[in-house]
Coordinates of C-alpha atoms in Angstrom, one line a residue:
Chain X
G27 CA 99.1 195.2 276.2
P28 CA 100.6 193.5 279.4
K29 CA 102.1 195.1 281.9
V30 CA 105.1 194.9 284.2
L31 CA 104.8 196.5 287.9
Q32 CA 107.4 197.3 289.9
I33 CA 107.7 198.8 293.0
P34 CA 109.3 201.1 294.5
S35 CA 109.9 203.4 291.8
H36 CA 112.9 205.3 293.9
Q37 CA 114.8 204.1 296.3
I38 CA 117.0 205.8 298.3
I39 CA 119.9 203.9 300.7
D40 CA 123.2 204.3 302.4
M41 CA 126.1 202.3 301.2
G42 CA 126.2 198.6 303.0
Q43 CA 121.9 198.3 303.7
M44 CA 120.3 195.9 302.2
V45 CA 117.8 197.1 299.7
T46 CA 114.7 194.7 297.9
L47 CA 113.8 195.4 294.4
N48 CA 109.9 193.8 293.9
C49 CA 108.9 193.2 290.6
D50 CA 105.2 192.3 289.2
P51 CA 105.5 190.5 286.2
V52 CA 102.9 189.8 283.9
S53 CA 99.8 187.2 285.3
N54 CA 100.4 184.2 282.9
H55 CA 104.4 184.8 282.0
L56 CA 107.1 182.5 283.0
Y57 CA 110.3 183.5 282.7
F58 CA 111.7 186.8 284.7
Y59 CA 114.8 188.8 283.9
W60 CA 116.6 191.5 285.8
Y61 CA 118.4 193.8 284.2
K62 CA 120.8 197.4 285.0
Q63 CA 120.8 200.1 283.2
I64 CA 123.2 203.1 284.5
L65 CA 122.6 207.3 283.4
G66 CA 120.2 206.2 280.2
Q67 CA 122.6 203.9 278.4
Q68 CA 123.7 200.1 277.5
M69 CA 121.1 197.8 279.3
E70 CA 122.6 195.0 280.7
F71 CA 121.6 191.6 281.8
L72 CA 121.8 190.6 285.2
V73 CA 119.9 186.9 285.6
N74 CA 116.9 184.8 284.5
F75 CA 114.9 183.1 286.3
Y76 CA 112.6 179.8 285.5
N77 CA 110.2 177.6 287.7
G78 CA 112.2 178.5 290.7
K79 CA 115.5 178.5 290.1
V80 CA 118.6 180.6 288.1
M81 CA 118.5 179.4 284.7
E82 CA 121.8 181.8 283.5
K83 CA 123.1 185.1 285.4
S84 CA 126.0 187.3 283.9
K85 CA 129.2 188.6 285.8
L86 CA 127.6 191.4 286.9
F87 CA 125.2 189.6 289.2
K88 CA 127.3 189.4 292.4
D89 CA 127.6 187.2 295.4
Q90 CA 125.2 189.9 297.0
F91 CA 122.8 189.9 294.9
S92 CA 119.4 187.2 295.2
V93 CA 116.6 186.3 293.0
E94 CA 113.3 184.7 294.4
R95 CA 109.6 184.4 293.8
P96 CA 108.3 183.1 297.2
D97 CA 104.8 181.0 296.2
G98 CA 104.1 183.1 292.8
S99 CA 103.9 186.4 294.7
Y100 CA 106.7 188.9 293.6
F101 CA 110.1 188.5 291.7
T102 CA 112.7 190.1 293.6
L103 CA 116.2 191.0 293.5
K104 CA 118.0 191.7 296.6
I105 CA 121.1 193.2 297.3
Q106 CA 123.2 193.2 300.8
P107 CA 125.2 194.8 301.5
T108 CA 124.8 197.5 298.4
A109 CA 127.7 199.6 296.9
L110 CA 127.9 202.8 295.8
E111 CA 128.4 201.1 292.1
D112 CA 124.9 199.4 292.4
S113 CA 122.9 202.6 292.1
A114 CA 121.5 202.4 288.2
V115 CA 117.8 202.0 287.2
Y116 CA 117.3 198.4 287.6
F117 CA 114.2 197.0 284.6
C118 CA 112.1 193.7 285.5
A119 CA 111.0 191.7 282.7
S120 CA 109.0 188.7 281.9
S121 CA 107.7 186.2 279.2
L122 CA 106.4 183.2 278.2
E123 CA 107.3 180.0 277.7
G124 CA 108.6 179.7 273.9
Q125 CA 107.7 183.4 273.8
Y126 CA 110.5 185.7 272.5
E127 CA 109.4 189.0 273.6
Q128 CA 110.3 190.4 277.1
Y129 CA 107.8 193.0 278.6
F130 CA 109.8 195.6 280.6
G131 CA 108.4 197.2 283.5
P132 CA 109.0 201.5 284.0
G133 CA 112.2 200.7 286.4
T134 CA 113.1 201.5 289.6
R135 CA 115.8 203.5 290.5
L136 CA 118.4 202.5 293.0
T137 CA 120.6 205.7 294.7
V138 CA 123.3 204.2 297.1
L139 CA 124.6 207.3 299.1
Chain U
Q12 CA 130.5 186.8 274.9
Q13 CA 128.2 188.7 272.1
K14 CA 129.0 192.1 271.2
V15 CA 126.2 194.1 269.8
Q16 CA 126.9 197.9 268.8
Q17 CA 124.5 200.0 267.3
S18 CA 125.4 203.6 265.0
P19 CA 125.0 206.3 265.1
E20 CA 124.8 207.3 269.1
S21 CA 122.1 209.9 268.2
L22 CA 120.5 211.0 264.8
I23 CA 118.6 214.2 264.3
V24 CA 116.0 213.9 261.3
P25 CA 113.2 216.8 260.3
E26 CA 110.1 215.6 260.6
G27 CA 108.6 213.5 257.5
G28 CA 112.1 211.9 257.1
M29 CA 113.5 209.0 257.0
A30 CA 115.6 207.6 260.1
S31 CA 117.8 204.7 259.9
L32 CA 119.2 202.7 262.4
N33 CA 122.0 200.4 261.9
C34 CA 123.0 197.0 264.3
T35 CA 126.2 195.2 264.6
F36 CA 126.3 191.4 266.1
S37 CA 129.2 189.2 266.7
D38 CA 127.5 185.7 268.0
R39 CA 127.1 184.1 264.4
N40 CA 124.6 181.8 266.3
S41 CA 122.1 184.5 266.9
Q42 CA 118.9 184.0 265.9
Y43 CA 116.6 186.4 267.4
F44 CA 116.4 189.9 266.9
W45 CA 114.3 193.1 268.1
W46 CA 114.4 196.4 267.8
Y47 CA 113.2 198.1 271.4
R48 CA 112.4 201.6 272.2
Q49 CA 112.5 203.4 275.3
H50 CA 111.3 206.8 275.7
S51 CA 112.8 208.2 278.8
G52 CA 111.7 207.1 282.6
E53 CA 109.9 204.3 281.2
G54 CA 110.9 200.8 279.7
P55 CA 111.9 199.9 276.7
K56 CA 108.9 198.1 275.0
A57 CA 109.4 195.8 271.6
L58 CA 109.1 197.7 268.6
M59 CA 109.1 194.7 266.2
S60 CA 111.1 191.7 265.6
I61 CA 113.2 189.9 262.6
F62 CA 113.7 186.6 262.9
S63 CA 114.7 185.3 259.1
N64 CA 117.2 186.8 256.8
G65 CA 115.5 190.0 254.5
D66 CA 113.1 193.0 255.0
K67 CA 109.9 192.9 257.9
K68 CA 108.0 195.9 257.2
E69 CA 105.2 197.2 259.9
G70 CA 103.7 200.6 259.0
R71 CA 106.3 203.1 258.5
F72 CA 109.1 200.8 259.8
T73 CA 111.2 198.3 258.5
A74 CA 113.3 195.9 259.6
H75 CA 116.5 194.4 257.7
L76 CA 117.8 191.2 258.7
N77 CA 121.5 189.9 257.3
K78 CA 123.1 186.9 259.1
A79 CA 125.9 186.6 256.7
S80 CA 126.8 190.1 257.7
L81 CA 125.8 190.2 260.9
H82 CA 124.0 193.2 260.7
V83 CA 120.6 194.2 261.2
S84 CA 119.0 197.9 260.5
L85 CA 116.0 199.8 261.0
H86 CA 114.4 202.8 258.9
I87 CA 111.3 204.7 259.6
K88 CA 109.9 206.3 257.3
D89 CA 107.7 209.7 257.2
S90 CA 109.2 210.5 261.1
Q91 CA 106.9 211.8 263.5
P92 CA 108.1 213.6 267.0
S93 CA 106.6 211.6 268.6
D94 CA 109.0 208.6 267.4
S95 CA 111.9 210.5 269.3
A96 CA 113.3 208.2 271.5
L97 CA 116.1 205.7 272.3
Y98 CA 116.0 202.9 270.0
F99 CA 118.2 199.9 271.3
C100 CA 118.8 196.4 268.7
A101 CA 118.8 193.6 271.3
V102 CA 119.8 189.8 270.4
S103 CA 119.8 186.6 271.3
I104 CA 120.4 183.0 270.6
N105 CA 117.6 181.3 272.2
S106 CA 114.0 181.6 273.5
N107 CA 113.5 183.0 276.7
N108 CA 117.4 183.5 276.8
R109 CA 119.1 186.5 277.6
I110 CA 119.1 189.8 275.7
F111 CA 122.1 191.2 274.6
F112 CA 121.3 195.0 274.1
G113 CA 123.6 197.4 271.9
D114 CA 124.2 200.7 273.5
G115 CA 121.2 202.5 271.6
T116 CA 120.7 204.9 269.1
Q117 CA 118.9 208.5 270.8
L118 CA 116.5 209.7 267.9
V119 CA 115.3 213.2 267.4
V120 CA 113.2 213.6 265.4
K121 CA 112.1 218.0 265.0
P122 CA 109.1 219.7 263.6

């Protein structure tokens, strides 16, 4: 089936540093999402993105977070600066316009020390 | 804000048995419902969707939706060890909008 790729699979950084998580969505999908999962528990929505714009964001999407997809390349989540509570697995997802199913990547495990 | 709650938190069933997972949601405007399955170390994958009241059967899996009682369930017949995973109930109000996930039910099917 359609695959979403995420790079890297694991990132370890020091608190206060910047990190960029990369997502390669399904090729013809138009909607992109980031979710956060802590300790294999609840998945929580961060943001969705369409046509170059943030459509909706949750309260977890702090001012230190930003997303972009320059020129149809990777869809990225940037955190600057990072905090200890940002340690989690971040999942990217994508969907077709009008389709309801979101396809998820394998996740990036972020560890902030 | 939408609240999605699942029960039980964990479930152990013997191979060949029936597993029943439950989910309640709070927003009556909810229209789209999925069950996602997540194996350890992987991203969640949609197992099945249900958008209308009643039952929907796909092989060994049957989803049931009752919007009036704000309830959706998943029943797995003839459970297999490969069904062992974390199951999420997922709810959305509009297409392409955010999905609200429940806390998950950890299913273990014992051979």
